[in-house]
Amino acid sequence: MNIRIIAVGKVKEKYLTEGIKEYLKRLSPHAKVEILEIPDEKTGDHPSETELRLIKDKEGEKISRYLKDGTYLIALDIQGKNLSSEELAGMINDLGVKGKSDLTFLIGGSVGLAECLLEKADFRLSFGRMTFPHQLMRLILLEQLYRSFKIIAGHP
């Protein structure tokens, strides 16, 4: 399986970078995983709704350049569907069985994803209603992907 994670912003904290490296290593027997970092747009202290939409749109344009035809697009979205680890594993397994072995996950920046990307997504995945830093979300997603492949392989 080929998994691409397109994420806005750069991971700066060493502990997150180390965790991401560890899960990429653990995932390597199960999938080819690639992470693309898209530069984030600067956000002022109290941006208006219009400014927020413009920021999302600019970041969305950058992300769109890296979307491959035929990939199954999963947008991380607080308004998306909540899945248990077992349900995520089942979804990934089902996609593989149906010949969809190219998955792309989108992680927005601090203001979220552009509406055009959310509309284009084949699936909108939520990790709950809590807000997580977008940098930490990469590590959480990688851990859940690793857990999914272990579940698929029959491990507890």
PDB file of N, CA and C in Angstrom, residues 37-107:
ATOM      1  N   GLU A  37       5.462  18.165   3.269  1.00  0.00           N
ATOM      2  CA  GLU A  37       5.155  19.352   4.066  1.00  0.00           C
ATOM      3  C   GLU A  37       4.919  20.531   3.143  1.00  0.00           C
ATOM      4  N   ILE A  38       3.796  21.187   3.343  1.00  0.00           N
ATOM      5  CA  ILE A  38       3.422  22.361   2.560  1.00  0.00           C
ATOM      6  C   ILE A  38       3.627  23.593   3.453  1.00  0.00           C
ATOM      7  N   PRO A  39       4.311  24.620   2.957  1.00  0.00           N
ATOM      8  CA  PRO A  39       4.504  25.815   3.795  1.00  0.00           C
ATOM      9  C   PRO A  39       3.159  26.425   4.205  1.00  0.00           C
ATOM     10  N   ASP A  40       3.089  26.816   5.470  1.00  0.00           N
ATOM     11  CA  ASP A  40       1.849  27.439   5.945  1.00  0.00           C
ATOM     12  C   ASP A  40       1.879  28.939   5.675  1.00  0.00           C
ATOM     13  N   GLU A  41       0.686  29.493   5.587  1.00  0.00           N
ATOM     14  CA  GLU A  41       0.532  30.934   5.405  1.00  0.00           C
ATOM     15  C   GLU A  41       0.542  31.589   6.784  1.00  0.00           C
ATOM     16  N   LYS A  42       1.081  32.765   6.837  1.00  0.00           N
ATOM     17  CA  LYS A  42       1.121  33.494   8.114  1.00  0.00           C
ATOM     18  C   LYS A  42      -0.281  33.971   8.493  1.00  0.00           C
ATOM     19  N   THR A  43      -0.602  33.795   9.778  1.00  0.00           N
ATOM     20  CA  THR A  43      -1.902  34.195  10.302  1.00  0.00           C
ATOM     21  C   THR A  43      -1.698  35.294  11.334  1.00  0.00           C
ATOM     22  N   GLY A  44      -2.458  36.352  11.204  1.00  0.00           N
ATOM     23  CA  GLY A  44      -2.385  37.447  12.172  1.00  0.00           C
ATOM     24  C   GLY A  44      -3.013  37.046  13.504  1.00  0.00           C
ATOM     25  N   ASP A  45      -2.970  37.953  14.466  1.00  0.00           N
ATOM     26  CA  ASP A  45      -3.493  37.660  15.807  1.00  0.00           C
ATOM     27  C   ASP A  45      -5.002  37.479  15.839  1.00  0.00           C
ATOM     28  N   HIS A  46      -5.726  38.323  15.146  1.00  0.00           N
ATOM     29  CA  HIS A  46      -7.192  38.254  15.155  1.00  0.00           C
ATOM     30  C   HIS A  46      -7.722  38.330  13.727  1.00  0.00           C
ATOM     31  N   PRO A  47      -7.512  37.272  12.958  1.00  0.00           N
ATOM     32  CA  PRO A  47      -7.934  37.318  11.551  1.00  0.00           C
ATOM     33  C   PRO A  47      -9.456  37.292  11.406  1.00  0.00           C
ATOM     34  N   SER A  48      -9.929  37.965  10.390  1.00  0.00           N
ATOM     35  CA  SER A  48     -11.362  37.957  10.091  1.00  0.00           C
ATOM     36  C   SER A  48     -11.713  36.639   9.406  1.00  0.00           C
ATOM     37  N   GLU A  49     -13.006  36.368   9.255  1.00  0.00           N
ATOM     38  CA  GLU A  49     -13.449  35.162   8.543  1.00  0.00           C
ATOM     39  C   GLU A  49     -12.934  35.162   7.113  1.00  0.00           C
ATOM     40  N   THR A  50     -12.927  36.333   6.504  1.00  0.00           N
ATOM     41  CA  THR A  50     -12.435  36.456   5.123  1.00  0.00           C
ATOM     42  C   THR A  50     -10.948  36.120   5.054  1.00  0.00           C
ATOM     43  N   GLU A  51     -10.166  36.642   6.001  1.00  0.00           N
ATOM     44  CA  GLU A  51      -8.725  36.343   6.036  1.00  0.00           C
ATOM     45  C   GLU A  51      -8.479  34.854   6.256  1.00  0.00           C
ATOM     46  N   LEU A  52      -9.260  34.234   7.141  1.00  0.00           N
ATOM     47  CA  LEU A  52      -9.116  32.789   7.392  1.00  0.00           C
ATOM     48  C   LEU A  52      -9.413  31.987   6.124  1.00  0.00           C
ATOM     49  N   ARG A  53     -10.465  32.368   5.418  1.00  0.00           N
ATOM     50  CA  ARG A  53     -10.821  31.666   4.180  1.00  0.00           C
ATOM     51  C   ARG A  53      -9.719  31.818   3.137  1.00  0.00           C
ATOM     52  N   LEU A  54      -9.138  33.029   3.035  1.00  0.00           N
ATOM     53  CA  LEU A  54      -8.056  33.270   2.082  1.00  0.00           C
ATOM     54  C   LEU A  54      -6.825  32.428   2.409  1.00  0.00           C
ATOM     55  N   ILE A  55      -6.509  32.324   3.693  1.00  0.00           N
ATOM     56  CA  ILE A  55      -5.374  31.503   4.127  1.00  0.00           C
ATOM     57  C   ILE A  55      -5.622  30.040   3.753  1.00  0.00           C
ATOM     58  N   LYS A  56      -6.812  29.534   4.075  1.00  0.00           N
ATOM     59  CA  LYS A  56      -7.152  28.151   3.728  1.00  0.00           C
ATOM     60  C   LYS A  56      -7.082  27.937   2.225  1.00  0.00           C
ATOM     61  N   ASP A  57      -7.586  28.892   1.461  1.00  0.00           N
ATOM     62  CA  ASP A  57      -7.581  28.762   0.008  1.00  0.00           C
ATOM     63  C   ASP A  57      -6.156  28.736  -0.552  1.00  0.00           C
ATOM     64  N   LYS A  58      -5.276  29.597  -0.030  1.00  0.00           N
ATOM     65  CA  LYS A  58      -3.879  29.610  -0.493  1.00  0.00           C
ATOM     66  C   LYS A  58      -3.196  28.278  -0.159  1.00  0.00           C
ATOM     67  N   GLU A  59      -3.398  27.805   1.064  1.00  0.00           N
ATOM     68  CA  GLU A  59      -2.810  26.511   1.443  1.00  0.00           C
ATOM     69  C   GLU A  59      -3.430  25.380   0.624  1.00  0.00           C
ATOM     70  N   GLY A  60      -4.729  25.486   0.353  1.00  0.00           N
ATOM     71  CA  GLY A  60      -5.419  24.490  -0.452  1.00  0.00           C
ATOM     72  C   GLY A  60      -4.869  24.401  -1.866  1.00  0.00           C
ATOM     73  N   GLU A  61      -4.535  25.567  -2.459  1.00  0.00           N
ATOM     74  CA  GLU A  61      -3.931  25.587  -3.797  1.00  0.00           C
ATOM     75  C   GLU A  61      -2.593  24.854  -3.786  1.00  0.00           C
ATOM     76  N   LYS A  62      -1.794  25.092  -2.747  1.00  0.00           N
ATOM     77  CA  LYS A  62      -0.488  24.426  -2.639  1.00  0.00           C
ATOM     78  C   LYS A  62      -0.668  22.913  -2.512  1.00  0.00           C
ATOM     79  N   ILE A  63      -1.618  22.493  -1.682  1.00  0.00           N
ATOM     80  CA  ILE A  63      -1.872  21.067  -1.491  1.00  0.00           C
ATOM     81  C   ILE A  63      -2.343  20.429  -2.795  1.00  0.00           C
ATOM     82  N   SER A  64      -3.238  21.105  -3.502  1.00  0.00           N
ATOM     83  CA  SER A  64      -3.822  20.565  -4.734  1.00  0.00           C
ATOM     84  C   SER A  64      -2.777  20.208  -5.774  1.00  0.00           C
ATOM     85  N   ARG A  65      -1.673  20.922  -5.774  1.00  0.00           N
ATOM     86  CA  ARG A  65      -0.601  20.643  -6.741  1.00  0.00           C
ATOM     87  C   ARG A  65      -0.011  19.248  -6.550  1.00  0.00           C
ATOM     88  N   TYR A  66      -0.134  18.694  -5.360  1.00  0.00           N
ATOM     89  CA  TYR A  66       0.486  17.405  -5.042  1.00  0.00           C
ATOM     90  C   TYR A  66      -0.496  16.238  -5.041  1.00  0.00           C
ATOM     91  N   LEU A  67      -1.756  16.500  -5.357  1.00  0.00           N
ATOM     92  CA  LEU A  67      -2.745  15.422  -5.371  1.00  0.00           C
ATOM     93  C   LEU A  67      -2.606  14.610  -6.650  1.00  0.00           C
ATOM     94  N   LYS A  68      -2.543  13.297  -6.489  1.00  0.00           N
ATOM     95  CA  LYS A  68      -2.410  12.404  -7.640  1.00  0.00           C
ATOM     96  C   LYS A  68      -3.789  11.912  -8.070  1.00  0.00           C
ATOM     97  N   ASP A  69      -3.958  11.761  -9.365  1.00  0.00           N
ATOM     98  CA  ASP A  69      -5.183  11.160  -9.872  1.00  0.00           C
ATOM     99  C   ASP A  69      -5.265   9.711  -9.395  1.00  0.00           C
ATOM    100  N   GLY A  70      -6.455   9.279  -9.055  1.00  0.00           N
ATOM    101  CA  GLY A  70      -6.664   7.887  -8.673  1.00  0.00           C
ATOM    102  C   GLY A  70      -6.400   7.568  -7.211  1.00  0.00           C
ATOM    103  N   THR A  71      -5.881   8.528  -6.459  1.00  0.00           N
ATOM    104  CA  THR A  71      -5.648   8.275  -5.043  1.00  0.00           C
ATOM    105  C   THR A  71      -6.977   8.356  -4.293  1.00  0.00           C
ATOM    106  N   TYR A  72      -7.090   7.602  -3.203  1.00  0.00           N
ATOM    107  CA  TYR A  72      -8.253   7.697  -2.332  1.00  0.00           C
ATOM    108  C   TYR A  72      -7.924   8.786  -1.321  1.00  0.00           C
ATOM    109  N   LEU A  73      -8.678   9.868  -1.358  1.00  0.00           N
ATOM    110  CA  LEU A  73      -8.361  11.071  -0.594  1.00  0.00           C
ATOM    111  C   LEU A  73      -9.126  11.103   0.726  1.00  0.00           C
ATOM    112  N   ILE A  74      -8.368  11.178   1.819  1.00  0.00           N
ATOM    113  CA  ILE A  74      -8.947  11.220   3.166  1.00  0.00           C
ATOM    114  C   ILE A  74      -8.511  12.529   3.821  1.00  0.00           C
ATOM    115  N   ALA A  75      -9.478  13.386   4.095  1.00  0.00           N
ATOM    116  CA  ALA A  75      -9.201  14.671   4.744  1.00  0.00           C
ATOM    117  C   ALA A  75      -9.455  14.541   6.235  1.00  0.00           C
ATOM    118  N   LEU A  76      -8.482  14.962   7.043  1.00  0.00           N
ATOM    119  CA  LEU A  76      -8.706  15.009   8.477  1.00  0.00           C
ATOM    120  C   LEU A  76      -9.511  16.266   8.762  1.00  0.00           C
ATOM    121  N   ASP A  77     -10.686  16.058   9.341  1.00  0.00           N
ATOM    122  CA  ASP A  77     -11.648  17.145   9.499  1.00  0.00           C
ATOM    123  C   ASP A  77     -12.415  16.930  10.794  1.00  0.00           C
ATOM    124  N   ILE A  78     -12.428  17.917  11.647  1.00  0.00           N
ATOM    125  CA  ILE A  78     -13.123  17.812  12.936  1.00  0.00           C
ATOM    126  C   ILE A  78     -14.607  17.495  12.746  1.00  0.00           C
ATOM    127  N   GLN A  79     -15.167  17.876  11.584  1.00  0.00           N
ATOM    128  CA  GLN A  79     -16.574  17.595  11.283  1.00  0.00           C
ATOM    129  C   GLN A  79     -16.758  16.250  10.573  1.00  0.00           C
ATOM    130  N   GLY A  80     -15.661  15.524  10.368  1.00  0.00           N
ATOM    131  CA  GLY A  80     -15.726  14.243   9.661  1.00  0.00           C
ATOM    132  C   GLY A  80     -16.291  13.132  10.528  1.00  0.00           C
ATOM    133  N   LYS A  81     -16.139  11.907  10.045  1.00  0.00           N
ATOM    134  CA  LYS A  81     -16.674  10.749  10.748  1.00  0.00           C
ATOM    135  C   LYS A  81     -15.650  10.205  11.735  1.00  0.00           C
ATOM    136  N   ASN A  82     -16.108   9.946  12.958  1.00  0.00           N
ATOM    137  CA  ASN A  82     -15.274   9.310  13.972  1.00  0.00           C
ATOM    138  C   ASN A  82     -15.244   7.814  13.719  1.00  0.00           C
ATOM    139  N   LEU A  83     -14.056   7.233  13.742  1.00  0.00           N
ATOM    140  CA  LEU A  83     -13.909   5.788  13.608  1.00  0.00           C
ATOM    141  C   LEU A  83     -13.096   5.268  14.783  1.00  0.00           C
ATOM    142  N   SER A  84     -13.406   4.048  15.196  1.00  0.00           N
ATOM    143  CA  SER A  84     -12.538   3.385  16.168  1.00  0.00           C
ATOM    144  C   SER A  84     -11.298   2.895  15.422  1.00  0.00           C
ATOM    145  N   SER A  85     -10.292   2.471  16.143  1.00  0.00           N
ATOM    146  CA  SER A  85      -9.089   1.924  15.508  1.00  0.00           C
ATOM    147  C   SER A  85      -9.444   0.714  14.653  1.00  0.00           C
ATOM    148  N   GLU A  86     -10.337  -0.117  15.149  1.00  0.00           N
ATOM    149  CA  GLU A  86     -10.760  -1.304  14.399  1.00  0.00           C
ATOM    150  C   GLU A  86     -11.510  -0.914  13.122  1.00  0.00           C
ATOM    151  N   GLU A  87     -12.337   0.122  13.203  1.00  0.00           N
ATOM    152  CA  GLU A  87     -13.069   0.577  12.020  1.00  0.00           C
ATOM    153  C   GLU A  87     -12.121   1.174  10.978  1.00  0.00           C
ATOM    154  N   LEU A  88     -11.115   1.919  11.434  1.00  0.00           N
ATOM    155  CA  LEU A  88     -10.124   2.462  10.500  1.00  0.00           C
ATOM    156  C   LEU A  88      -9.366   1.326   9.832  1.00  0.00           C
ATOM    157  N   ALA A  89      -8.968   0.337  10.603  1.00  0.00           N
ATOM    158  CA  ALA A  89      -8.277  -0.827  10.039  1.00  0.00           C
ATOM    159  C   ALA A  89      -9.159  -1.520   9.008  1.00  0.00           C
ATOM    160  N   GLY A  90     -10.436  -1.687   9.324  1.00  0.00           N
ATOM    161  CA  GLY A  90     -11.370  -2.311   8.391  1.00  0.00           C
ATOM    162  C   GLY A  90     -11.508  -1.511   7.105  1.00  0.00           C
ATOM    163  N   MET A  91     -11.561  -0.192   7.233  1.00  0.00           N
ATOM    164  CA  MET A  91     -11.670   0.668   6.056  1.00  0.00           C
ATOM    165  C   MET A  91     -10.423   0.533   5.181  1.00  0.00           C
ATOM    166  N   ILE A  92      -9.246   0.567   5.792  1.00  0.00           N
ATOM    167  CA  ILE A  92      -7.997   0.440   5.037  1.00  0.00           C
ATOM    168  C   ILE A  92      -7.921  -0.925   4.359  1.00  0.00           C
ATOM    169  N   ASN A  93      -8.299  -1.963   5.078  1.00  0.00           N
ATOM    170  CA  ASN A  93      -8.295  -3.310   4.520  1.00  0.00           C
ATOM    171  C   ASN A  93      -9.275  -3.399   3.340  1.00  0.00           C
ATOM    172  N   ASP A  94     -10.479  -2.877   3.513  1.00  0.00           N
ATOM    173  CA  ASP A  94     -11.490  -2.907   2.450  1.00  0.00           C
ATOM    174  C   ASP A  94     -11.014  -2.139   1.211  1.00  0.00           C
ATOM    175  N   LEU A  95     -10.374  -1.001   1.419  1.00  0.00           N
ATOM    176  CA  LEU A  95      -9.860  -0.238   0.283  1.00  0.00           C
ATOM    177  C   LEU A  95      -8.823  -1.057  -0.481  1.00  0.00           C
ATOM    178  N   GLY A  96      -7.940  -1.725   0.257  1.00  0.00           N
ATOM    179  CA  GLY A  96      -6.930  -2.565  -0.378  1.00  0.00           C
ATOM    180  C   GLY A  96      -7.548  -3.700  -1.174  1.00  0.00           C
ATOM    181  N   VAL A  97      -8.567  -4.346  -0.600  1.00  0.00           N
ATOM    182  CA  VAL A  97      -9.264  -5.444  -1.275  1.00  0.00           C
ATOM    183  C   VAL A  97      -9.924  -4.948  -2.564  1.00  0.00           C
ATOM    184  N   LYS A  98     -10.425  -3.710  -2.539  1.00  0.00           N
ATOM    185  CA  LYS A  98     -11.090  -3.131  -3.717  1.00  0.00           C
ATOM    186  C   LYS A  98     -10.098  -2.536  -4.719  1.00  0.00           C
ATOM    187  N   GLY A  99      -8.801  -2.732  -4.469  1.00  0.00           N
ATOM    188  CA  GLY A  99      -7.786  -2.248  -5.404  1.00  0.00           C
ATOM    189  C   GLY A  99      -7.370  -0.811  -5.209  1.00  0.00           C
ATOM    190  N   LYS A 100      -7.816  -0.202  -4.123  1.00  0.00           N
ATOM    191  CA  LYS A 100      -7.430   1.182  -3.825  1.00  0.00           C
ATOM    192  C   LYS A 100      -6.220   1.130  -2.897  1.00  0.00           C
ATOM    193  N   SER A 101      -5.043   0.985  -3.486  1.00  0.00           N
ATOM    194  CA  SER A 101      -3.836   0.835  -2.675  1.00  0.00           C
ATOM    195  C   SER A 101      -3.028   2.126  -2.590  1.00  0.00           C
ATOM    196  N   ASP A 102      -3.589   3.210  -3.092  1.00  0.00           N
ATOM    197  CA  ASP A 102      -2.932   4.504  -3.035  1.00  0.00           C
ATOM    198  C   ASP A 102      -3.821   5.442  -2.220  1.00  0.00           C
ATOM    199  N   LEU A 103      -3.402   5.749  -0.991  1.00  0.00           N
ATOM    200  CA  LEU A 103      -4.183   6.598  -0.088  1.00  0.00           C
ATOM    201  C   LEU A 103      -3.437   7.908   0.156  1.00  0.00           C
ATOM    202  N   THR A 104      -4.184   9.000   0.214  1.00  0.00           N
ATOM    203  CA  THR A 104      -3.612  10.292   0.574  1.00  0.00           C
ATOM    204  C   THR A 104      -4.414  10.873   1.729  1.00  0.00           C
ATOM    205  N   PHE A 105      -3.707  11.212   2.797  1.00  0.00           N
ATOM    206  CA  PHE A 105      -4.313  11.861   3.959  1.00  0.00           C
ATOM    207  C   PHE A 105      -3.913  13.332   3.941  1.00  0.00           C
ATOM    208  N   LEU A 106      -4.876  14.208   4.206  1.00  0.00           N
ATOM    209  CA  LEU A 106      -4.621  15.644   4.246  1.00  0.00           C
ATOM    210  C   LEU A 106      -4.747  16.152   5.675  1.00  0.00           C
ATOM    211  N   ILE A 107      -3.721  16.874   6.121  1.00  0.00           N
ATOM    212  CA  ILE A 107      -3.750  17.520   7.437  1.00  0.00           C
ATOM    213  C   ILE A 107      -3.588  19.009   7.199  1.00  0.00           C
TER     214      ILE A 107
END
